[in-house]
Coordinates of C-alpha atoms (C1' of nucleotides) in Angstrom, one line a residue:
Chain E
M390 CA 0.0 -0.2 0.0
Q391 CA 3.1 1.8 0.2
P392 CA 1.6 4.1 -3.1
L393 CA -1.1 5.0 -2.4
F394 CA 0.3 6.6 1.3
R395 CA 2.6 8.0 -0.9
R396 CA 0.3 9.7 -2.7
L397 CA -1.7 10.6 0.1
S398 CA 0.4 12.1 2.5
Y399 CA 1.7 14.0 -0.1
Y400 CA -1.3 16.3 0.4
A401 CA -2.8 15.2 3.8
K402 CA 0.4 15.1 5.7
L403 CA -0.7 12.0 7.1
A404 CA 0.3 10.5 10.5
D405 CA 2.1 6.9 11.1
H406 CA -1.1 5.6 12.0
D407 CA -2.9 6.4 9.6
G408 CA -0.7 4.5 7.5
E409 CA -1.5 1.6 9.9
S410 CA -5.1 2.1 9.2
L411 CA -4.5 1.8 5.4
S412 CA -2.3 -1.2 5.7
K413 CA -5.5 -2.6 7.2
L414 CA -7.6 -2.0 4.6
S415 CA -5.9 -4.0 1.9
V416 CA -8.1 -6.7 0.8
R417 CA -6.3 -8.4 -1.3
D418 CA -3.8 -7.4 -4.5
H419 CA -4.2 -8.7 -8.0
S420 CA -2.0 -8.5 -10.7
Y421 CA -2.8 -7.8 -14.7
A422 CA -0.4 -8.4 -17.4
P423 CA 0.3 -5.9 -20.2
G424 CA -3.0 -5.0 -22.1
E425 CA -5.0 -6.5 -19.7
D426 CA -8.5 -5.1 -18.5
I427 CA -8.4 -4.6 -15.0
I428 CA -11.8 -3.0 -15.6
R429 CA -14.7 -3.2 -18.1
R430 CA -17.2 -1.6 -19.5
G431 CA -20.4 -1.7 -17.9
E432 CA -19.6 -4.0 -14.8
K433 CA -20.1 -3.1 -11.7
T434 CA -17.0 -3.6 -9.4
G435 CA -18.4 -3.1 -6.2
Q436 CA -14.8 -2.8 -4.9
V437 CA -12.3 -0.1 -5.1
F438 CA -9.0 -0.3 -6.7
V439 CA -5.5 1.1 -6.0
I440 CA -2.9 1.1 -8.5
K441 CA 0.0 -0.2 -6.6
H442 CA 3.0 -1.3 -9.4
G443 CA 2.6 -0.2 -13.3
W444 CA 0.5 1.8 -15.5
A445 CA -3.1 2.3 -16.6
V446 CA -5.3 3.7 -18.8
R447 CA -8.9 4.7 -18.7
Y448 CA -10.0 3.8 -22.1
I449 CA -13.4 4.0 -24.2
T450 CA -13.2 2.4 -27.9
L451 CA -16.2 3.0 -30.8
E452 CA -17.9 0.4 -32.1
D453 CA -15.6 0.8 -35.1
G454 CA -12.1 0.4 -33.4
R455 CA -11.3 4.0 -33.0
T456 CA -10.5 4.0 -28.9
Q457 CA -9.8 7.3 -27.1
V458 CA -7.8 7.3 -23.7
L459 CA -9.4 9.4 -21.2
N460 CA -6.5 9.9 -18.6
F461 CA -3.5 7.6 -17.4
M462 CA -3.3 6.1 -14.1
L463 CA -0.3 5.7 -12.4
P464 CA 0.7 4.0 -8.6
G465 CA -1.3 5.8 -5.9
D466 CA -4.5 6.4 -7.9
I467 CA -7.5 5.1 -7.1
F468 CA -11.0 3.9 -8.9
D469 CA -13.7 4.7 -8.5
L470 CA -15.0 6.4 -5.3
Q471 CA -18.1 6.7 -7.5
V472 CA -18.7 2.9 -6.2
F473 CA -21.0 4.0 -3.6
L474 CA -23.7 4.3 -6.0
D475 CA -23.7 0.7 -7.2
D476 CA -23.6 2.0 -10.4
T477 CA -22.2 0.4 -13.8
V478 CA -19.0 2.0 -15.2
D479 CA -19.3 3.9 -18.8
H480 CA -15.7 3.0 -19.8
S481 CA -12.9 0.4 -19.3
V482 CA -9.2 0.7 -17.7
A483 CA -6.6 -1.6 -18.7
A484 CA -2.9 -2.2 -17.3
V485 CA -0.3 -0.8 -19.8
T486 CA 2.6 -2.8 -17.9
K487 CA 2.1 -5.4 -15.3
V488 CA 0.0 -3.9 -13.2
T489 CA -0.3 -4.6 -9.5
T490 CA -3.5 -3.5 -7.3
T491 CA -4.8 -3.2 -4.2
V492 CA -8.3 -4.6 -4.3
V493 CA -10.7 -2.4 -1.4
N494 CA -14.0 -3.1 -0.3
A495 CA -16.3 -0.4 -0.8
D496 CA -17.2 -0.9 2.8
S497 CA -13.3 -0.3 4.5
I498 CA -13.6 3.0 2.7
L499 CA -16.9 4.0 4.0
S500 CA -15.7 3.3 7.4
L501 CA -13.0 5.3 7.3
F502 CA -15.5 8.5 6.2
A503 CA -17.6 7.2 9.4
Q504 CA -14.8 7.7 11.3
G505 CA -13.8 11.1 10.5
S506 CA -10.0 9.8 9.2
S507 CA -8.1 12.2 7.2
I508 CA -7.0 9.7 5.1
A509 CA -11.3 10.2 3.7
A510 CA -10.1 13.7 3.0
A511 CA -7.5 13.1 1.0
L512 CA -9.5 10.1 -0.9
W513 CA -11.9 12.7 -1.6
W514 CA -9.3 15.3 -2.8
S515 CA -8.0 13.2 -5.0
T516 CA -11.5 12.2 -6.8
V517 CA -11.2 16.4 -7.5
Q518 CA -7.8 16.2 -8.7
E519 CA -9.1 13.8 -11.3
E520 CA -11.7 15.7 -12.2
G521 CA -9.2 18.7 -12.4
I522 CA -7.3 16.4 -15.2
L523 CA -9.8 15.3 -16.9
R524 CA -11.4 18.8 -17.4
E525 CA -7.7 19.7 -18.9
Q526 CA -7.3 16.7 -21.0
I527 CA -10.5 18.3 -22.1
V528 CA -9.1 21.9 -23.1
R529 CA -5.8 20.2 -24.3
N530 CA -7.5 18.4 -27.0
G531 CA -9.7 20.6 -27.9
R532 CA -7.8 23.8 -28.4
R533 CA -4.1 23.0 -28.3
T534 CA -2.2 21.9 -31.5
A535 CA -0.4 19.0 -31.7
R536 CA 2.8 20.2 -30.5
E537 CA 1.4 21.7 -27.6
R538 CA -0.5 18.3 -26.4
V539 CA 2.6 16.4 -26.2
A540 CA 4.8 18.5 -24.6
H541 CA 1.8 19.1 -22.2
L542 CA 0.9 15.7 -21.3
I543 CA 5.0 14.9 -21.3
L544 CA 4.9 17.5 -18.5
E545 CA 1.6 16.6 -16.3
L546 CA 2.9 13.1 -16.4
H547 CA 6.3 13.9 -15.3
R548 CA 4.8 15.8 -12.3
R549 CA 2.4 12.9 -11.2
A550 CA 5.2 10.1 -11.6
R551 CA 7.6 12.5 -9.5
I552 CA 4.8 12.8 -6.6
V553 CA 4.6 9.4 -6.4
G554 CA 8.1 8.9 -6.4
A555 CA 8.4 7.5 -10.0
A556 CA 10.4 9.9 -11.8
G557 CA 13.8 11.7 -11.4
P558 CA 13.8 16.0 -11.0
D559 CA 14.0 15.8 -14.9
S560 CA 13.6 12.0 -16.0
L561 CA 10.6 10.1 -16.3
E562 CA 10.4 6.3 -17.0
L563 CA 7.1 6.3 -19.5
P564 CA 6.2 3.1 -20.5
V565 CA 3.6 4.1 -23.1
S566 CA 3.6 3.4 -26.8
Q567 CA 3.3 6.1 -29.4
I568 CA -0.1 4.5 -30.2
L569 CA -1.2 5.1 -26.7
I570 CA 0.0 8.8 -26.5
A571 CA -2.1 9.5 -29.9
D572 CA -5.4 7.5 -28.8
A573 CA -4.9 9.9 -25.5
L574 CA -4.2 13.1 -27.3
G575 CA -6.8 12.6 -29.9
L576 CA -4.0 12.4 -32.8
S577 CA -2.9 9.6 -35.4
F578 CA 0.5 8.0 -33.8
V579 CA 2.3 8.9 -37.1
H580 CA 1.9 12.2 -36.0
V581 CA 2.7 11.5 -32.3
N582 CA 6.1 10.2 -33.9
R583 CA 6.8 12.9 -35.9
V584 CA 6.2 15.5 -33.0
L585 CA 8.2 13.6 -30.5
R586 CA 11.3 13.5 -33.3
S587 CA 10.8 17.2 -33.8
L588 CA 10.7 17.9 -29.9
E589 CA 14.2 15.9 -29.6
K590 CA 16.0 17.4 -32.6
E591 CA 15.4 21.3 -31.3
G592 CA 16.6 19.0 -27.8
L593 CA 13.7 20.0 -25.8
I594 CA 13.5 16.3 -24.7
K595 CA 15.5 12.8 -25.1
K596 CA 14.2 9.4 -25.4
N597 CA 16.5 6.4 -24.4
K598 CA 15.0 2.9 -24.3
G599 CA 11.7 4.2 -22.6
V600 CA 13.4 6.5 -20.4
L601 CA 12.4 10.4 -21.2
T602 CA 14.6 13.0 -20.4
I603 CA 13.8 16.4 -20.3
L604 CA 16.6 18.5 -21.6
A605 CA 14.9 22.1 -21.4
R606 CA 11.9 22.3 -19.0
S607 CA 11.2 25.9 -19.7
Q608 CA 11.4 25.8 -23.7
L609 CA 9.3 22.8 -22.8
I610 CA 6.6 25.3 -20.8
E611 CA 6.9 27.6 -23.2
A612 CA 5.7 25.4 -26.0
C613 CA 2.4 24.4 -24.3
G614 CA 1.8 27.2 -21.8
Y615 CA 1.7 24.7 -19.1
S616 CA 0.1 25.1 -15.6
E617 CA -0.5 22.7 -12.9
E618 CA -3.7 24.5 -11.3
H619 CA -5.8 21.8 -12.9
L620 CA -3.6 19.1 -10.9
H621 CA -5.1 20.8 -7.5
L622 CA -1.5 20.7 -5.9
D623 CA -2.3 22.6 -2.4
G624 CA -3.6 19.7 -1.1
P625 CA -6.9 19.0 0.8
P626 CA -7.8 20.1 4.1
R627 CA -7.4 18.0 7.3
R628 CA -11.1 16.6 7.4
L629 CA -14.2 16.8 5.3
S630 CA -16.5 19.6 6.1
F631 CA -19.2 17.0 6.2
M632 CA -17.4 15.5 9.0
A633 CA -17.6 18.3 11.1
V634 CA -21.6 18.3 10.7
A635 CA -21.5 15.2 11.9
E636 CA -20.1 15.9 15.2
Chain N
M1432 CA -36.6 24.9 -7.2
Q1433 CA -38.8 23.2 -9.1
P1434 CA -36.3 22.2 -12.2
L1435 CA -34.2 20.7 -9.5
F1436 CA -36.9 18.8 -8.1
R1437 CA -38.2 17.6 -11.6
R1438 CA -34.6 16.3 -12.6
L1439 CA -33.9 14.7 -9.4
S1440 CA -36.9 12.4 -9.2
Y1441 CA -36.9 11.3 -12.7
Y1442 CA -34.0 9.4 -11.1
A1443 CA -35.2 9.0 -7.8
K1444 CA -38.6 9.1 -7.6
L1445 CA -38.6 11.4 -4.7
A1446 CA -41.6 11.9 -2.2
D1447 CA -43.4 14.6 -1.9
H1448 CA -41.8 15.5 1.5
D1449 CA -38.6 15.4 -0.5
G1450 CA -40.1 18.3 -2.1
E1451 CA -40.5 20.3 0.7
S1452 CA -36.9 19.6 2.1
L1453 CA -36.1 20.7 -1.2
S1454 CA -37.5 24.0 -1.0
K1455 CA -36.8 24.5 2.5
L1456 CA -33.0 24.5 1.1
S1457 CA -33.4 27.8 -1.0
V1458 CA -31.2 29.9 0.4
R1459 CA -31.5 32.6 -1.9
D1460 CA -32.0 33.3 -5.9
H1461 CA -29.6 34.8 -8.2
S1462 CA -30.1 36.4 -11.8
Y1463 CA -27.3 36.9 -14.2
A1464 CA -27.4 38.5 -17.5
P1465 CA -25.8 36.5 -20.7
G1466 CA -22.7 36.3 -21.0
E1467 CA -22.1 37.0 -17.0
D1468 CA -19.7 34.8 -15.1
I1469 CA -21.5 32.8 -12.4
I1470 CA -18.2 31.5 -10.8
R1471 CA -14.5 32.6 -11.7
R1472 CA -11.6 30.3 -11.9
G1473 CA -9.6 30.7 -9.1
E1474 CA -12.2 31.2 -6.8
K1475 CA -13.7 29.4 -3.5
T1476 CA -17.3 29.5 -3.7
G1477 CA -18.5 27.8 -0.1
Q1478 CA -22.0 27.5 -1.9
V1479 CA -23.8 25.1 -4.3
F1480 CA -25.6 26.2 -7.4
V1481 CA -28.6 24.9 -8.8
I1482 CA -29.8 26.3 -12.3
K1483 CA -33.2 27.3 -12.0
H1484 CA -33.6 28.6 -15.2
G1485 CA -31.8 29.4 -18.3
W1486 CA -28.5 28.2 -19.9
A1487 CA -24.9 28.3 -18.4
V1488 CA -21.5 26.8 -19.6
R1489 CA -18.6 25.8 -18.1
Y1490 CA -15.3 26.6 -19.7
I1491 CA -12.0 27.6 -19.5
T1492 CA -9.8 30.1 -21.6
L1493 CA -6.1 29.7 -22.4
E1494 CA -3.8 33.3 -22.0
D1495 CA -3.9 33.5 -26.0
G1496 CA -7.9 33.8 -25.8
R1497 CA -8.2 30.4 -27.4
T1498 CA -11.6 29.0 -25.4
Q1499 CA -12.9 25.2 -24.6
V1500 CA -16.2 24.8 -23.3
L1501 CA -16.0 21.7 -21.0
N1502 CA -20.0 20.9 -20.8
F1503 CA -23.3 22.5 -21.1
M1504 CA -25.8 23.0 -17.8
L1505 CA -29.7 23.1 -18.0
P1506 CA -32.1 23.5 -15.8
G1507 CA -31.5 21.2 -12.5
D1508 CA -27.7 20.9 -13.1
I1509 CA -25.4 21.5 -10.2
F1510 CA -22.4 22.9 -9.1
D1511 CA -19.9 22.0 -7.4
L1512 CA -20.5 19.5 -4.5
Q1513 CA -16.8 19.3 -4.7
V1514 CA -17.5 22.3 -2.1
F1515 CA -17.0 20.4 0.7
L1516 CA -13.3 20.4 0.3
D1517 CA -13.0 24.4 0.2
D1518 CA -11.3 24.0 -3.1
T1519 CA -10.5 26.8 -5.6
V1520 CA -12.3 25.8 -8.7
D1521 CA -10.0 25.4 -11.6
H1522 CA -12.5 26.7 -14.1
S1523 CA -15.7 29.5 -15.1
V1524 CA -19.2 29.0 -15.0
A1525 CA -20.9 31.6 -17.4
A1526 CA -24.4 32.4 -18.6
V1527 CA -25.5 31.6 -21.7
T1528 CA -28.9 33.2 -21.4
K1529 CA -30.3 34.8 -18.7
V1530 CA -30.1 32.7 -15.8
T1531 CA -31.2 32.4 -12.5
T1532 CA -29.9 30.2 -9.6
T1533 CA -30.5 29.0 -6.3
V1534 CA -27.7 29.2 -4.3
V1535 CA -27.4 26.9 -1.4
N1536 CA -25.1 26.9 1.2
A1537 CA -23.0 23.7 1.5
D1538 CA -24.0 23.3 5.1
S1539 CA -27.5 22.7 3.8
I1540 CA -26.8 20.3 1.6
L1541 CA -24.5 18.5 4.3
S1542 CA -27.1 17.8 6.7
L1543 CA -29.4 16.0 3.4
F1544 CA -26.0 13.5 3.5
A1545 CA -26.2 13.1 7.4
Q1546 CA -29.9 12.9 7.3
G1547 CA -29.7 9.9 5.0
S1548 CA -32.4 11.7 2.7
S1549 CA -32.7 9.9 -1.0
I1550 CA -31.9 13.6 -2.0
A1551 CA -28.6 13.2 -1.1
A1552 CA -28.4 10.1 -3.2
A1553 CA -29.8 11.7 -5.9
L1554 CA -27.5 14.6 -5.8
W1555 CA -24.5 12.1 -5.6
W1556 CA -26.0 10.6 -8.7
S1557 CA -25.9 14.0 -10.5
T1558 CA -22.0 14.2 -9.9
V1559 CA -21.5 11.0 -11.9
Q1560 CA -23.5 12.2 -14.4
E1561 CA -21.5 14.7 -15.1
E1562 CA -18.7 13.2 -14.9
G1563 CA -20.0 11.0 -17.6
I1564 CA -20.6 13.6 -19.7
L1565 CA -17.5 14.8 -19.4
R1566 CA -15.7 11.9 -20.5
E1567 CA -18.2 11.6 -23.2
Q1568 CA -17.3 15.0 -24.2
I1569 CA -13.4 13.7 -24.5
V1570 CA -14.2 10.9 -26.7
R1571 CA -16.5 13.1 -29.1
N1572 CA -13.7 15.7 -29.7
G1573 CA -11.0 13.3 -29.4
R1574 CA -12.0 10.7 -32.1
R1575 CA -15.1 11.9 -34.0
T1576 CA -15.4 13.8 -36.6
A1577 CA -16.7 17.3 -36.8
R1578 CA -20.2 16.0 -38.4
E1579 CA -20.2 13.4 -35.7
R1580 CA -19.7 15.9 -32.9
V1581 CA -22.4 18.1 -33.7
A1582 CA -24.8 15.3 -34.3
H1583 CA -24.2 13.8 -31.4
L1584 CA -24.1 16.9 -29.3
I1585 CA -27.5 17.8 -30.7
L1586 CA -29.0 14.4 -29.8
E1587 CA -27.3 14.5 -26.3
L1588 CA -28.6 18.6 -25.6
H1589 CA -31.9 17.2 -26.3
R1590 CA -31.9 14.3 -24.3
R1591 CA -30.8 16.5 -21.4
A1592 CA -33.4 19.1 -22.0
R1593 CA -36.2 16.4 -22.2
I1594 CA -35.4 15.2 -18.9
V1595 CA -35.8 18.9 -17.3
G1596 CA -38.9 19.6 -19.4
A1597 CA -37.2 22.0 -21.2
A1598 CA -38.2 20.7 -25.0
G1599 CA -40.4 18.8 -27.0
P1600 CA -39.9 15.2 -28.5
D1601 CA -38.2 15.9 -31.1
S1602 CA -37.6 19.7 -30.7
L1603 CA -35.1 21.9 -28.7
E1604 CA -34.9 25.5 -27.7
L1605 CA -31.2 25.7 -28.3
P1606 CA -30.1 29.4 -27.1
V1607 CA -26.6 28.5 -27.7
S1608 CA -24.4 30.6 -30.6
Q1609 CA -22.4 28.4 -33.3
I1610 CA -19.3 30.0 -31.7
L1611 CA -20.1 28.6 -28.4
I1612 CA -20.5 24.9 -30.1
A1613 CA -17.7 25.7 -31.9
D1614 CA -15.4 25.8 -28.3
A1615 CA -17.6 23.0 -27.0
L1616 CA -16.7 20.9 -30.0
G1617 CA -13.1 22.0 -30.5
L1618 CA -13.9 23.0 -33.8
S1619 CA -13.9 26.5 -35.7
F1620 CA -17.1 28.2 -35.6
V1621 CA -16.9 28.7 -39.9
H1622 CA -16.9 24.7 -39.9
V1623 CA -19.6 24.1 -37.5
N1624 CA -22.1 26.3 -39.7
R1625 CA -20.9 24.3 -42.7
V1626 CA -21.7 21.2 -40.9
L1627 CA -25.1 22.6 -39.4
R1628 CA -26.0 23.8 -42.9
S1629 CA -25.5 20.4 -44.6
L1630 CA -27.2 18.2 -41.7
E1631 CA -30.0 20.8 -42.6
K1632 CA -30.0 20.5 -46.3
E1633 CA -30.0 16.6 -46.1
G1634 CA -33.4 17.1 -44.1
L1635 CA -31.6 15.6 -40.7
I1636 CA -32.1 18.6 -38.8
K1637 CA -34.4 21.7 -38.9
K1638 CA -33.4 25.3 -37.5
N1639 CA -36.0 28.4 -36.8
K1640 CA -35.6 31.1 -34.6
G1641 CA -33.6 29.5 -32.1
V1642 CA -35.5 26.1 -32.0
L1643 CA -33.9 23.4 -33.3
T1644 CA -35.9 20.1 -34.8
I1645 CA -34.9 17.0 -35.0
L1646 CA -36.2 15.7 -38.9
A1647 CA -34.6 12.3 -38.8
R1648 CA -33.7 10.9 -35.5
S1649 CA -32.7 8.0 -36.8
Q1650 CA -30.4 9.0 -39.4
L1651 CA -29.0 11.9 -37.1
I1652 CA -28.2 8.6 -34.5
E1653 CA -26.4 6.8 -37.2
A1654 CA -24.4 9.5 -37.9
C1655 CA -23.0 9.7 -35.1
G1656 CA -23.4 6.1 -33.5
Y1657 CA -24.9 8.1 -30.3
S1658 CA -25.6 6.2 -27.3
E1659 CA -26.9 7.1 -24.3
E1660 CA -24.9 4.9 -21.6
H1661 CA -22.7 7.8 -20.9
L1662 CA -25.9 9.7 -19.2
H1663 CA -26.5 7.1 -16.4
L1664 CA -30.0 7.5 -16.8
D1665 CA -30.7 3.8 -15.2
G1666 CA -31.0 6.1 -11.8
P1667 CA -29.2 6.0 -8.3
P1668 CA -30.2 3.9 -5.3
R1669 CA -32.4 5.2 -2.8
R1670 CA -29.8 5.6 -0.3
L1671 CA -26.0 5.8 -0.7
S1672 CA -24.1 3.2 0.5
F1673 CA -22.7 4.8 3.1
M1674 CA -25.6 6.1 4.5
A1675 CA -26.2 2.4 5.3
V1676 CA -23.2 2.0 7.3
A1677 CA -23.7 4.7 9.4
E1678 CA -26.6 3.1 11.0
Chain C
dC1361 C1' 16.1 -16.6 -36.4
dG1362 C1' 11.3 -15.8 -37.0
dA1363 C1' 7.3 -12.9 -35.6
dG1364 C1' 4.7 -9.5 -34.4
dA1365 C1' 4.9 -5.3 -32.3
dC1366 C1' 6.2 -0.5 -32.6
dG1367 C1' 8.9 3.4 -34.3
dT1368 C1' 10.2 6.3 -38.3
dT1369 C1' 10.2 8.4 -42.7
dG1370 C1' 8.5 9.7 -47.1
dA1371 C1' 4.7 11.2 -50.2
dT1372 C1' 0.2 12.6 -50.7
dC1373 C1' -4.2 13.8 -49.4
dT1374 C1' -8.2 16.1 -47.2
dG1375 C1' -11.3 17.5 -43.3
dA1376 C1' -10.8 21.7 -41.1
dT1377 C1' -9.1 26.1 -40.5
dT1378 C1' -8.0 30.7 -42.1
dC1379 C1' -9.1 34.9 -44.4
dA1380 C1' -12.7 37.6 -46.5
dA1381 C1' -16.5 39.4 -47.5
dA1382 C1' -21.3 40.0 -48.2
dT1383 C1' -25.8 39.3 -45.2
dA1384 C1' -29.1 38.5 -41.7
dC1385 C1' -30.6 40.1 -37.2
dA1386 C1' -31.8 42.0 -32.6
dG1387 C1' -31.6 45.7 -29.9
dT1388 C1' -30.8 50.9 -29.2
dG1389 C1' -32.0 55.6 -29.8
dG1390 C1' -33.4 59.0 -31.7
Chain D
dC589 C1' -40.8 53.2 -37.1
dC590 C1' -36.3 53.6 -39.0
dA591 C1' -31.8 54.2 -38.9
dC592 C1' -27.3 52.7 -36.9
dT593 C1' -24.2 49.9 -34.6
dG594 C1' -22.6 45.0 -33.2
dT595 C1' -23.1 40.8 -33.1
dA596 C1' -24.1 35.9 -35.4
dT597 C1' -24.7 34.0 -39.7
dT598 C1' -23.8 32.2 -44.3
dT599 C1' -20.7 31.5 -48.4
dG600 C1' -16.3 31.1 -51.1
dA601 C1' -11.5 30.7 -51.5
dA602 C1' -6.7 29.9 -50.3
dT603 C1' -4.0 27.1 -47.3
dC604 C1' -3.0 23.9 -43.7
dA605 C1' -2.4 21.1 -40.0
dG606 C1' -2.5 16.8 -39.3
dA607 C1' -4.3 11.9 -41.4
dT608 C1' -3.9 8.6 -44.3
dC609 C1' -0.9 4.8 -46.8
dA610 C1' 3.0 2.5 -48.0
dA611 C1' 7.3 0.8 -46.7
dC612 C1' 11.2 -0.1 -44.3
dG613 C1' 14.2 -0.1 -39.5
dT614 C1' 14.3 -2.0 -35.4
dC615 C1' 13.6 -4.2 -30.9
dT616 C1' 11.7 -8.1 -27.8
dC617 C1' 11.3 -12.3 -26.9
dG618 C1' 9.7 -17.1 -27.5

DNA sequence: CGAGACGTTGATCTGATTCAAATACAGTGG
DNA sequence: CCACTGTATTTGAATCAGATCAACGTCTCG
């Protein structure tokens, strides 16, 4: 459960005993092979998944095979707190690399909420973040050029990976095919390739065996007007305001 | 507070006394002129808004003026339940037509949750719906052609307006400029115009003084592979599962 | 070492943008 | 009621960003 604790504590300054509560939550772990679906559209899981290792994507496929990646999921990411509504999900989640998830049963999360743990606030925060990322995805794909989209996505992924300790200050293990990047950015993979090569030729980035290095961060930021507002990095309150009400 | 009740009861079969609880919630109403901002990026509102009359949009503007509409908001729509985190919002909301909102203070909503009212479940449901709409927006703009995007958006807006009683079986008052549609679909307004005119020329739709009529629904659906899964129309459970836990 | 998946590059094509100009329309003030 | 103004719609022509098609290189791994 380390990655979750790490991620949540980035925001919420959790105490040690919170770490204990978290580890008690774990119901069981599960592993998935690259390309395997973790959740399939139309299912009702009744469970909450936390990514422990590896990368995953949320995606939707149209009838004719066109597919759109909604967002990338890194260690520490959670899906889905909407489980409390007993709803069927409208999208799928697939493992990109080998993925290990911790499966938490919904009730254990709920008891955290009931107890007023600061973990609950952190969890809720994580859903706010995710929505922010989704909205940014809409803007990026709707109103930015291919070059901007690629640069922006690189910066976002690096930042997110960095938070969970999966990236160096300017480098990032990016186990993601150009096809997947294309499906995330609404581009053809051929064009993604050209943009990447051109960013590389200009010395903004470098890619070597799955490790991407940001060589000129400021130029990369300038190339896309990157800002981090949408990641909501300021962190959640210690407790959800409805907990105060409950007292 | 009618539109909210109408919308929530579409899903949740609310009882009469729920209607009363709802009307007691209203703190005060507020009106906005077309084009006026209701919420501005960066603010902390501490309040929940419900649209009573009129249309609004959630949007984000880039530094250079490009703007992206995230989604349209109709009577009965709510923003934002994330207020409980005391977060700053990462986007703005603007009135499209003259808009009346009911402003509810966050605490009143929270007490509904605490009471275990089925209204709470319906509210939560509405956020699940909204996320579904956001995801669909990503797919639409990322992997569909201009023609598909336009057809798809028309069908979605008609359906949503219908649910809150703001549309006939095949007609829809659409007080939205082509510029705004373009900003929602990530297209130029010139192209939106061409697509609309072509759909009209082919007899799929008709537009007359702000009223759009769907003349050939089945062809329109076929033109974009429209499905309504993302609207989560099946409705919420009567109560949120964490209420059961609280007992 | 052979197969399949991914990456790279060139040539060509096209859906959508941009630029430009004309028309319709709604609201305002005289 | 009409002229005036600004905003939205419509249409054409030129252009371009990105897609498609096609071929080849490269890596991985069984």
